[in-house]
mmCIF file with all atom_site columns, C-alpha atoms in Angstrom:
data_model
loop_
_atom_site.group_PDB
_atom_site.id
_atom_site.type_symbol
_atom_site.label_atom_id
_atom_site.label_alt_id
_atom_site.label_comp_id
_atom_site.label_asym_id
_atom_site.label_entity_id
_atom_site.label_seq_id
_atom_site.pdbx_PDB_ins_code
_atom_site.Cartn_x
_atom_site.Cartn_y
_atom_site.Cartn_z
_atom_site.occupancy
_atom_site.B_iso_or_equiv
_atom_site.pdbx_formal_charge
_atom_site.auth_seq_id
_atom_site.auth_comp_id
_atom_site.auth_asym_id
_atom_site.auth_atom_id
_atom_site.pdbx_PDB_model_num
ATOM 1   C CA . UNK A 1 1   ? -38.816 -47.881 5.969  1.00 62.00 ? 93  UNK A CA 1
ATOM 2   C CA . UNK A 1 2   ? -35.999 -45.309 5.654  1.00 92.00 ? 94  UNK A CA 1
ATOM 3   C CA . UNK A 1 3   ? -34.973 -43.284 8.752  1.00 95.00 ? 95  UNK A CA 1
ATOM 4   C CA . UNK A 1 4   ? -32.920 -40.176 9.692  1.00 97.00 ? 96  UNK A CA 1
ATOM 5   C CA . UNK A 1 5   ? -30.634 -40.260 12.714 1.00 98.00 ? 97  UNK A CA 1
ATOM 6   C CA . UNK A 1 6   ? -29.675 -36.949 13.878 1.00 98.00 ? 98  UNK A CA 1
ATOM 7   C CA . UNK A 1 7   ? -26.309 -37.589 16.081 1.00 98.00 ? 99  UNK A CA 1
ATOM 8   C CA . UNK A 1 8   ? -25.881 -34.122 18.241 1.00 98.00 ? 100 UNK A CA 1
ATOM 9   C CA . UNK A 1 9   ? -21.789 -34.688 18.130 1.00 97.00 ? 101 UNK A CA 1
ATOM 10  C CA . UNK A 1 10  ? -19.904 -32.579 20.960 1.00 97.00 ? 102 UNK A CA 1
ATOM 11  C CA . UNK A 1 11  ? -19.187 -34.886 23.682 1.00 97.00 ? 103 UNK A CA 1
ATOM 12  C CA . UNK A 1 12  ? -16.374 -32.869 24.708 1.00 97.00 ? 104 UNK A CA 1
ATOM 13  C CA . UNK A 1 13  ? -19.339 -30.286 25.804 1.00 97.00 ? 105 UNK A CA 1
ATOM 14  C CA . UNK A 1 14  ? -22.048 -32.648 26.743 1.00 97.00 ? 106 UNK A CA 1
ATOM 15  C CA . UNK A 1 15  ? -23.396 -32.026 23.477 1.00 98.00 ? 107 UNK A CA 1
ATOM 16  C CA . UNK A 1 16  ? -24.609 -28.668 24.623 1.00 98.00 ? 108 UNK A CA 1
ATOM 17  C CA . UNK A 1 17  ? -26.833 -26.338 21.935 1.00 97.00 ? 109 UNK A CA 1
ATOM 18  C CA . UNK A 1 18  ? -24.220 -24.545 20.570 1.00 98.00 ? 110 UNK A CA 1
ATOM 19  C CA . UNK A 1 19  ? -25.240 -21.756 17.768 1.00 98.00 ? 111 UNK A CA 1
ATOM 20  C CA . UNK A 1 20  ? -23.294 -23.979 15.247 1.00 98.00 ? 112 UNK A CA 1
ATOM 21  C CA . UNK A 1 21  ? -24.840 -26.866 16.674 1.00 98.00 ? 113 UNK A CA 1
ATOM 22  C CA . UNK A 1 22  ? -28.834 -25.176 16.730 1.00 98.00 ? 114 UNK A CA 1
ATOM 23  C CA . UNK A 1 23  ? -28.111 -23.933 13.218 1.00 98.00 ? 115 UNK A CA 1
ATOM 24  C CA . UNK A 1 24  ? -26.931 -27.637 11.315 1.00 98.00 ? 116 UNK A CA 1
ATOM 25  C CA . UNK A 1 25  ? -30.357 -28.941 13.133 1.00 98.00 ? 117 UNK A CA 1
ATOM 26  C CA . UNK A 1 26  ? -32.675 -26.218 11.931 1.00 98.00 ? 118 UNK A CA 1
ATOM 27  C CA . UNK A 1 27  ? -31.028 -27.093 8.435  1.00 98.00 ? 119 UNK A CA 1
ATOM 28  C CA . UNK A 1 28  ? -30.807 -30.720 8.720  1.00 98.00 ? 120 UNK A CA 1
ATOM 29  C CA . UNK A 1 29  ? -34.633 -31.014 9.778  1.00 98.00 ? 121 UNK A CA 1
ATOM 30  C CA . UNK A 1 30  ? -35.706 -28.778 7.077  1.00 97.00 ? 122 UNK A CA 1
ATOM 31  C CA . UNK A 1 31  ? -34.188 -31.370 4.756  1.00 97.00 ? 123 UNK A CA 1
ATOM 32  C CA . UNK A 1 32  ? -35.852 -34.196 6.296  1.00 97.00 ? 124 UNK A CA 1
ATOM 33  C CA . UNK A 1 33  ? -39.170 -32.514 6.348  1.00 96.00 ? 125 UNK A CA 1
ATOM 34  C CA . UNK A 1 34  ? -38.996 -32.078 2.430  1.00 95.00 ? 126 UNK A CA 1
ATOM 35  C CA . UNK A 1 35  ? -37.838 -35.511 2.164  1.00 96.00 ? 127 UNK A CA 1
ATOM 36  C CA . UNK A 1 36  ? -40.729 -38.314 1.260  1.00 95.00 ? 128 UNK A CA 1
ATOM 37  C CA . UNK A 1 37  ? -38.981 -40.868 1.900  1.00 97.00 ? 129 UNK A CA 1
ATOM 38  C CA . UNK A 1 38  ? -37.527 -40.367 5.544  1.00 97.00 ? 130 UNK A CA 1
ATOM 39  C CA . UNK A 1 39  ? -40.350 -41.991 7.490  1.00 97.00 ? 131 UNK A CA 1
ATOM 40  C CA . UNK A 1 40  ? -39.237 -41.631 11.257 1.00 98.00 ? 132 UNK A CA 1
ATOM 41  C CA . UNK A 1 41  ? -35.991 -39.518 12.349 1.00 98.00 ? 133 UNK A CA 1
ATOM 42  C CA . UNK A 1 42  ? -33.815 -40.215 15.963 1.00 98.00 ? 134 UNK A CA 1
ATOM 43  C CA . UNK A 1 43  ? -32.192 -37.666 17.989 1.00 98.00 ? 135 UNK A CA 1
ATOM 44  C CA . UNK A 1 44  ? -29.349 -39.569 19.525 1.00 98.00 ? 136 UNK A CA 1
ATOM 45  C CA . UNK A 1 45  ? -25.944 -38.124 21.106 1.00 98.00 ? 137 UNK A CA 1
ATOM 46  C CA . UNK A 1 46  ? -22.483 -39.035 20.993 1.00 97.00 ? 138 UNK A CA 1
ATOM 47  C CA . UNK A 1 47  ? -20.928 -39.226 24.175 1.00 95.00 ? 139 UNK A CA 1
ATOM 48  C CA . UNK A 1 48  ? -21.684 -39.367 27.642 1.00 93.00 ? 140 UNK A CA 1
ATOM 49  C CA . UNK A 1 49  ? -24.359 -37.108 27.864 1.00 97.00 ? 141 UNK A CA 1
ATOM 50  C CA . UNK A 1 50  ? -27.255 -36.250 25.926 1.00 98.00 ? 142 UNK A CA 1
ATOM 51  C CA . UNK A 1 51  ? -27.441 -32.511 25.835 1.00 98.00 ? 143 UNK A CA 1
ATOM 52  C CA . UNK A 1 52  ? -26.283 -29.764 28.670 1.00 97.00 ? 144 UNK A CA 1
ATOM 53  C CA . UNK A 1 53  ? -28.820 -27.501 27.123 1.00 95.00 ? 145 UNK A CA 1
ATOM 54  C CA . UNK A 1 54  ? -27.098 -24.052 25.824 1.00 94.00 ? 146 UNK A CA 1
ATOM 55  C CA . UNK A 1 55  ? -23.734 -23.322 25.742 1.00 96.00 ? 147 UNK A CA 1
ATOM 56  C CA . UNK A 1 56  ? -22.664 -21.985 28.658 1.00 92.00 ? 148 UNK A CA 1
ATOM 57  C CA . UNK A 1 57  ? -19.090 -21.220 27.964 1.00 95.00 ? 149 UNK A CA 1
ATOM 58  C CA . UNK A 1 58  ? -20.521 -19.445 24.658 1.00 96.00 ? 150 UNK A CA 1
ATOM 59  C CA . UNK A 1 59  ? -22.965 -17.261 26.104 1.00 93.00 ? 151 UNK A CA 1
ATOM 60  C CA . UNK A 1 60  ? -20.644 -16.157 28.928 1.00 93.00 ? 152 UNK A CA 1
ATOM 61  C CA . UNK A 1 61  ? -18.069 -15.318 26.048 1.00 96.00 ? 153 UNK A CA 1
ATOM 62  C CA . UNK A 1 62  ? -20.566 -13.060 25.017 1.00 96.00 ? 154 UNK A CA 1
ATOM 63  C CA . UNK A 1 63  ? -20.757 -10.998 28.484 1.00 95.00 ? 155 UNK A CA 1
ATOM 64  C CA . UNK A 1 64  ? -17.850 -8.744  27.381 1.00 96.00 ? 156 UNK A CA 1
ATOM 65  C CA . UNK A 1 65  ? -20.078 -7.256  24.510 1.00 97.00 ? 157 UNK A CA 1
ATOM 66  C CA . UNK A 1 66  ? -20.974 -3.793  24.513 1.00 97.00 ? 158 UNK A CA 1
ATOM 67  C CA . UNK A 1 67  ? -24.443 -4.982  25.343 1.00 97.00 ? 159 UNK A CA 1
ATOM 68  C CA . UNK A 1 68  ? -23.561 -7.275  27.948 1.00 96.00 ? 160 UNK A CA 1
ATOM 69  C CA . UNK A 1 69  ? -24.050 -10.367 25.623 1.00 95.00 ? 161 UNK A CA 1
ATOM 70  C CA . UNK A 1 70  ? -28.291 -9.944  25.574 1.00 96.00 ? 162 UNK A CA 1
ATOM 71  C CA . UNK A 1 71  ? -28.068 -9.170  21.371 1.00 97.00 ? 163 UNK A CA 1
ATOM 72  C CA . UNK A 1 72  ? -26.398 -12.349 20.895 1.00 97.00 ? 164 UNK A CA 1
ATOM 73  C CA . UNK A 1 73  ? -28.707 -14.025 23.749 1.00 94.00 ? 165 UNK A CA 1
ATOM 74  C CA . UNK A 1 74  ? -31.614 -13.017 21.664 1.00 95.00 ? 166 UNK A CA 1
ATOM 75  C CA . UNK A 1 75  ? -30.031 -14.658 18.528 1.00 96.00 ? 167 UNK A CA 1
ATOM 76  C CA . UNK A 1 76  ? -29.181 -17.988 20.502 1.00 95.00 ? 168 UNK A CA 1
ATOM 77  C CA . UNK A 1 77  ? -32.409 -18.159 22.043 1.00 94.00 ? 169 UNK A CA 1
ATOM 78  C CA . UNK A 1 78  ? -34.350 -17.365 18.917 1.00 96.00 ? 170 UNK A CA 1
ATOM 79  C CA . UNK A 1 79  ? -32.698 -19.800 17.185 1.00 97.00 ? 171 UNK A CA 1
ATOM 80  C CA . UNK A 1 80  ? -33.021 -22.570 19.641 1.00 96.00 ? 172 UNK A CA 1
ATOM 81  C CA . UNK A 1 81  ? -36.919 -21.478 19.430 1.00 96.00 ? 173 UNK A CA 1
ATOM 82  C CA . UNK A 1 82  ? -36.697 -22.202 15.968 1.00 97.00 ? 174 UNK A CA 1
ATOM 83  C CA . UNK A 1 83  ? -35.503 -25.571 16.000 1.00 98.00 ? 175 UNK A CA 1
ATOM 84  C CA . UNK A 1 84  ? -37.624 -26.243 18.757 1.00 97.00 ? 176 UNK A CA 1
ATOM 85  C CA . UNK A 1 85  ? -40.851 -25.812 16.210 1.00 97.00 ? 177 UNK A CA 1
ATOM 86  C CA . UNK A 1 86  ? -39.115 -27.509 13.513 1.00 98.00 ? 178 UNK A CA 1
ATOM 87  C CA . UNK A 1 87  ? -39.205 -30.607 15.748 1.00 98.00 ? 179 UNK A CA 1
ATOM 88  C CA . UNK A 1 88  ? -42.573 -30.011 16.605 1.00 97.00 ? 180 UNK A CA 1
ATOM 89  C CA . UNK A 1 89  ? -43.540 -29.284 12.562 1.00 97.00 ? 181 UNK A CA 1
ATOM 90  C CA . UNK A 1 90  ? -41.795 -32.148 11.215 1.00 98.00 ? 182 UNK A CA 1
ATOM 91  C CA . UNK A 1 91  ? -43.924 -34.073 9.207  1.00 97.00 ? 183 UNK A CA 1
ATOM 92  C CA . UNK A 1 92  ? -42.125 -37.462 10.286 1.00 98.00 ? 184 UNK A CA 1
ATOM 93  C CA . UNK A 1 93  ? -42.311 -38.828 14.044 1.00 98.00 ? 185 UNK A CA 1
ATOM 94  C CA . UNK A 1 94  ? -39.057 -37.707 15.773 1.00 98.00 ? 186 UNK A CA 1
ATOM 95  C CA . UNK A 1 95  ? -38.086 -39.884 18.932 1.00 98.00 ? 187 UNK A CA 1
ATOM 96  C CA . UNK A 1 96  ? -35.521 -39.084 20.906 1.00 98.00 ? 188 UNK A CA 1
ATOM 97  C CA . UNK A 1 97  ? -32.668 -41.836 22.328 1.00 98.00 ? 189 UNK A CA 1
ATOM 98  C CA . UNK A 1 98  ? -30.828 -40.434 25.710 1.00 98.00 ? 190 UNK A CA 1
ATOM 99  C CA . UNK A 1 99  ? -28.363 -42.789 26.802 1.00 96.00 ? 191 UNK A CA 1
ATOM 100 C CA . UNK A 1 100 ? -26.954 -39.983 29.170 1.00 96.00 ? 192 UNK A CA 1
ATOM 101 C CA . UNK A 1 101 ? -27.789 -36.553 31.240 1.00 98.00 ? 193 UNK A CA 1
ATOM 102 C CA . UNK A 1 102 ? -30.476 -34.678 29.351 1.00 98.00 ? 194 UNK A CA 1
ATOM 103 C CA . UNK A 1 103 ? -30.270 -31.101 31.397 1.00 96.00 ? 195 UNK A CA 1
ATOM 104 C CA . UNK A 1 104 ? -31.721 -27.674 30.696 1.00 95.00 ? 196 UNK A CA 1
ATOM 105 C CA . UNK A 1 105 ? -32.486 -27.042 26.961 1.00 96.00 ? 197 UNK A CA 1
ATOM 106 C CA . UNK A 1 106 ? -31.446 -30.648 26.302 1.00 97.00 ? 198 UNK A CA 1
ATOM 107 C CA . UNK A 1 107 ? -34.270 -31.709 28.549 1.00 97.00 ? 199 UNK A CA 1
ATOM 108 C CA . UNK A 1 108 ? -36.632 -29.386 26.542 1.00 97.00 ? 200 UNK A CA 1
ATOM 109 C CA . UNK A 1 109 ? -35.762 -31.025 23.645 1.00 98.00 ? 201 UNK A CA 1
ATOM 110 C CA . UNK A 1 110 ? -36.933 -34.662 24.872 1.00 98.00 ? 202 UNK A CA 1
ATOM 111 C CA . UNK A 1 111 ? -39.887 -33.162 25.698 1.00 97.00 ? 203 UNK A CA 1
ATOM 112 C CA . UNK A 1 112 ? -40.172 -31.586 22.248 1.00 98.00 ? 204 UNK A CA 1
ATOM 113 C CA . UNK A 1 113 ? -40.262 -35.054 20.658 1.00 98.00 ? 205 UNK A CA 1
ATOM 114 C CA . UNK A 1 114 ? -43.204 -37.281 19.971 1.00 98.00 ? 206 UNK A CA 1
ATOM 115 C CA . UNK A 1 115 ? -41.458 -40.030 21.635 1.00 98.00 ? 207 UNK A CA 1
ATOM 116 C CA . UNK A 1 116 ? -38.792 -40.967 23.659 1.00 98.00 ? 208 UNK A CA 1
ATOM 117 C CA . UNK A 1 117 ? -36.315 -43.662 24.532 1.00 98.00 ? 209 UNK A CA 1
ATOM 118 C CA . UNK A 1 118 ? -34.319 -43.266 27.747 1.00 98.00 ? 210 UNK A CA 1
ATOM 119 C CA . UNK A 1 119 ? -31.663 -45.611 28.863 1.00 98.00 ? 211 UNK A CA 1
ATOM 120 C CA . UNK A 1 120 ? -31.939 -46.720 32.691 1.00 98.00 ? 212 UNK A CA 1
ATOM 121 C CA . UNK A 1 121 ? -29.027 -44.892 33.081 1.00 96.00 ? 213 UNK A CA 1
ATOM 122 C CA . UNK A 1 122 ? -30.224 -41.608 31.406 1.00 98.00 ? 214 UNK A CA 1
ATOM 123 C CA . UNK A 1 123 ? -31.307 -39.006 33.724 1.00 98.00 ? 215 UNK A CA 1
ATOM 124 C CA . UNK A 1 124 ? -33.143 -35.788 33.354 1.00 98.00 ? 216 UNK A CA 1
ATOM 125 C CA . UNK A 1 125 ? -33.135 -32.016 34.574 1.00 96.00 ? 217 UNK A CA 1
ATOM 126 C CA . UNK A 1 126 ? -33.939 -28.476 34.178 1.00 94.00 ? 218 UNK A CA 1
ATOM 127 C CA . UNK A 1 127 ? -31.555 -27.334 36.812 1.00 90.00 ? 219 UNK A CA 1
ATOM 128 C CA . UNK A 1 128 ? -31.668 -23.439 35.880 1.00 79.00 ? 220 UNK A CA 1
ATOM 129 C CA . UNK A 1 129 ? -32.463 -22.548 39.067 1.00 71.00 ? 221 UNK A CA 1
ATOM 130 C CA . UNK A 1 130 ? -29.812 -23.706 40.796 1.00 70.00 ? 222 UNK A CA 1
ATOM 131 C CA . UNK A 1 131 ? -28.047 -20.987 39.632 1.00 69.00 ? 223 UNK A CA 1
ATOM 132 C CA . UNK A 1 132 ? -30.745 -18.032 40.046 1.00 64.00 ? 224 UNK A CA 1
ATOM 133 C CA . UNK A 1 133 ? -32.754 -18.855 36.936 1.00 67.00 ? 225 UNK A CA 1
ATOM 134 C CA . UNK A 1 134 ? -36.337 -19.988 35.886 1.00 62.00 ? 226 UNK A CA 1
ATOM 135 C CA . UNK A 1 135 ? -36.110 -22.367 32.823 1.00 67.00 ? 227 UNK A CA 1
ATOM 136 C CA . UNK A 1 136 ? -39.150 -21.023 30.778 1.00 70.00 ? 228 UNK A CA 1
ATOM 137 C CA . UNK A 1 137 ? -38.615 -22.325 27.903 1.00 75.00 ? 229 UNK A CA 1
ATOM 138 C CA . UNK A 1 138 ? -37.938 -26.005 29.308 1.00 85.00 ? 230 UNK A CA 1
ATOM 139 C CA . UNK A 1 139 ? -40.844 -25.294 30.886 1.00 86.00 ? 231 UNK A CA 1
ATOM 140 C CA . UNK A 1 140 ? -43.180 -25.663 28.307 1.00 89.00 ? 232 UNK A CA 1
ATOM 141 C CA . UNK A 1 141 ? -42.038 -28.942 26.633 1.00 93.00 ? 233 UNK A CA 1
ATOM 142 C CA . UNK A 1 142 ? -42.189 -30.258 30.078 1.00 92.00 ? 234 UNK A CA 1
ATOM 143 C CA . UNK A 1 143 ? -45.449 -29.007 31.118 1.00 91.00 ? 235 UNK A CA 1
ATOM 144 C CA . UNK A 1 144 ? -46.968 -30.261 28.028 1.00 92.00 ? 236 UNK A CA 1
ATOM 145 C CA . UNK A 1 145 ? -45.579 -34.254 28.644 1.00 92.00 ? 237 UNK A CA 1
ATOM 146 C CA . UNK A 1 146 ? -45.870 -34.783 32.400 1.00 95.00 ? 238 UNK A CA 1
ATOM 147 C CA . UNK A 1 147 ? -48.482 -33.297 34.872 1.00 93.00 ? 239 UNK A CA 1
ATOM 148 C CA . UNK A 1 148 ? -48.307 -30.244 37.035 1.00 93.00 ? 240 UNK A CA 1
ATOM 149 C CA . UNK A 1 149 ? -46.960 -30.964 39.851 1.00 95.00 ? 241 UNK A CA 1
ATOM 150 C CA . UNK A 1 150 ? -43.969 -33.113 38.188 1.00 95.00 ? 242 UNK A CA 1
ATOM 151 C CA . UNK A 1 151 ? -43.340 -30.700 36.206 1.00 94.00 ? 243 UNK A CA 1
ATOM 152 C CA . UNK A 1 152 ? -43.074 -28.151 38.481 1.00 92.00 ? 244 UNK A CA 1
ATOM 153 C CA . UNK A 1 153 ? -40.882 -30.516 41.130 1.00 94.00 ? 245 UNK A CA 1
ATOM 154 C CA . UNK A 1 154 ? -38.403 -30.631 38.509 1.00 94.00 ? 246 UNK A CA 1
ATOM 155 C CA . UNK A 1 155 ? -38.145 -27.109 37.318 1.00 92.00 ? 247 UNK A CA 1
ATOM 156 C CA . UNK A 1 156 ? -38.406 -25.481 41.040 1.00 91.00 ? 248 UNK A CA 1
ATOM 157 C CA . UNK A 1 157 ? -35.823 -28.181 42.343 1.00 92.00 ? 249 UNK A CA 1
ATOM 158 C CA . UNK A 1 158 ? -33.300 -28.626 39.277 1.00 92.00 ? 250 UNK A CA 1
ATOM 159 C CA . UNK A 1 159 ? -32.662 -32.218 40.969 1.00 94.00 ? 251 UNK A CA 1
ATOM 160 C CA . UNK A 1 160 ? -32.135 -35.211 38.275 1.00 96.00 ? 252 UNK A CA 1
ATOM 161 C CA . UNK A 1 161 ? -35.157 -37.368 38.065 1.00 97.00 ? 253 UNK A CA 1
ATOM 162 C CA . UNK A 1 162 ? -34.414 -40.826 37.274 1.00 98.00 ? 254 UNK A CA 1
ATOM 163 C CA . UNK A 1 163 ? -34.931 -42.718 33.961 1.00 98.00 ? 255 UNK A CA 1
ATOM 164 C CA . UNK A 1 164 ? -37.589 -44.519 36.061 1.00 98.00 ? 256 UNK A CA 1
ATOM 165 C CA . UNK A 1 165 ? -39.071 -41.293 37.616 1.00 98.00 ? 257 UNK A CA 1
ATOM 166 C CA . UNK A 1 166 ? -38.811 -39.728 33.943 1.00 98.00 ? 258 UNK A CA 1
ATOM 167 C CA . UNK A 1 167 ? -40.724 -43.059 33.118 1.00 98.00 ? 259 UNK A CA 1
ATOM 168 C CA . UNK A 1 168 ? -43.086 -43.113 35.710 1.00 98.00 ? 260 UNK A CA 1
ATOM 169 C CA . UNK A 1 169 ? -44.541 -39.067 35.093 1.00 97.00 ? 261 UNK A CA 1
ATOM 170 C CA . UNK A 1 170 ? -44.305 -39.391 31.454 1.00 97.00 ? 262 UNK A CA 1
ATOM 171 C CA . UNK A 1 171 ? -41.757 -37.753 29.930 1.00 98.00 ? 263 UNK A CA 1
ATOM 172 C CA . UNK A 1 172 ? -40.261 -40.564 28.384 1.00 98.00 ? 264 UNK A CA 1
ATOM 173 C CA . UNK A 1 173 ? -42.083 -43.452 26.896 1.00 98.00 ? 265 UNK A CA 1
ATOM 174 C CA . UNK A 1 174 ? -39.865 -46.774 27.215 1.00 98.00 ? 266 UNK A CA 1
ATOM 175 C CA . UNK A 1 175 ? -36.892 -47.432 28.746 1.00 98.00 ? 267 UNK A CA 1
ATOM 176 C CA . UNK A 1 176 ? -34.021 -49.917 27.727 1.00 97.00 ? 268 UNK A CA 1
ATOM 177 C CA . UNK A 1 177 ? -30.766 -51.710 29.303 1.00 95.00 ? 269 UNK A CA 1
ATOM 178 C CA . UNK A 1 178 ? -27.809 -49.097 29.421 1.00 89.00 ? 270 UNK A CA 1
ATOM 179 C CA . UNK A 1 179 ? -25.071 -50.249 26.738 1.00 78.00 ? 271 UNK A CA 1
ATOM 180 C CA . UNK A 1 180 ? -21.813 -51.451 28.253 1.00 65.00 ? 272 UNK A CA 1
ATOM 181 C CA . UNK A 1 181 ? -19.011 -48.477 27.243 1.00 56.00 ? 273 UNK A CA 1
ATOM 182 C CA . UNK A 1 182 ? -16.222 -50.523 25.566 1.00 49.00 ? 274 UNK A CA 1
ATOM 183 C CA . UNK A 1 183 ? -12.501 -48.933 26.457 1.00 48.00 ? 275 UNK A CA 1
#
């Protein structure tokens, strides 16, 4: 059985969802979903984490626009929407494999996934309002995986929840040993 592995590949930036980065994925799945003979596809990460969620350091770029950054805000969320609903409407399985810190959009996206494989290491958050936001959009994903109240305990607290804890409510569906980082 042939699988895709989909390596998000900016450790330098926690792998965040760059519009580069949300644009090669909304590509790359629509491949895979036209491809037969792909029978399962992995979201994996290079790197310590496994997605910050957006780009912060590109979206605050974008504050000296003449709009205040909210044209190209619209573009970067649309476009994370979109490959949001390309997981969701690929016709292969996707599971997801966090080894590291899935935060913010990066959480949303585990949720996103039929399945997921956490490390015990791997931790989880949608920490948004720790800095005066609601994550919405996290929201969603996450509401749909775990129950209520969990839910709602991670997005009103933006605390990490545990691979365990992450385990335990449902957002992830195995855990396994963290790998050893060689030097």
């Amino acid at each position: 059985m042939a699988s895709a592995v989909l390596t998000l590949n900016r450790p330098a930036a926690r792998n965040s969802l760059s519009v580069e980065m949300l644009e090669a994925m909304i590509e790359t799945l629509g491949t895979i979903g036209d491809d037969t003979a792909i029978r399962a596809v992995v979201i994996a990460a290079n790197g310590p984490a496994f997605c910050a969620g957006h780009d912060l350091k590109e979206l605050t770029a974008r504050r000296t626009d003449a709009d205040g950054g909210r044209a190209f805000f619209t573009t970067v969320f649309r476009l994370c929407s979109t490959m949001m609903r390309a997981v969701i409407h690929l016709p292969q399985p996707v599971i997801a494999c966090v080894q590291g810190t899935a935060s913010a959009a990066g959480c949303q996206l585990v949720a996103t996934c039929d399945l997921a494989v956490a490390s015990t290491a791997a931790n989880f958050a949608t920490p948004g309002v720790n800095i005066g936001l609601f994550c919405t959009s996290p929201m969603v994903a996450l509401s749909r995986n775990v129950g209520r109240k969990p839910a709602m305990e991670m997005l009103l607290t933006g605390e990490l929840t545990s691979a365990d804890h992450a385990l335990r409510i449902g957002l992830v569906n195995r855990l396994a040993p963290a790998r050893r980082r060689t030097q």
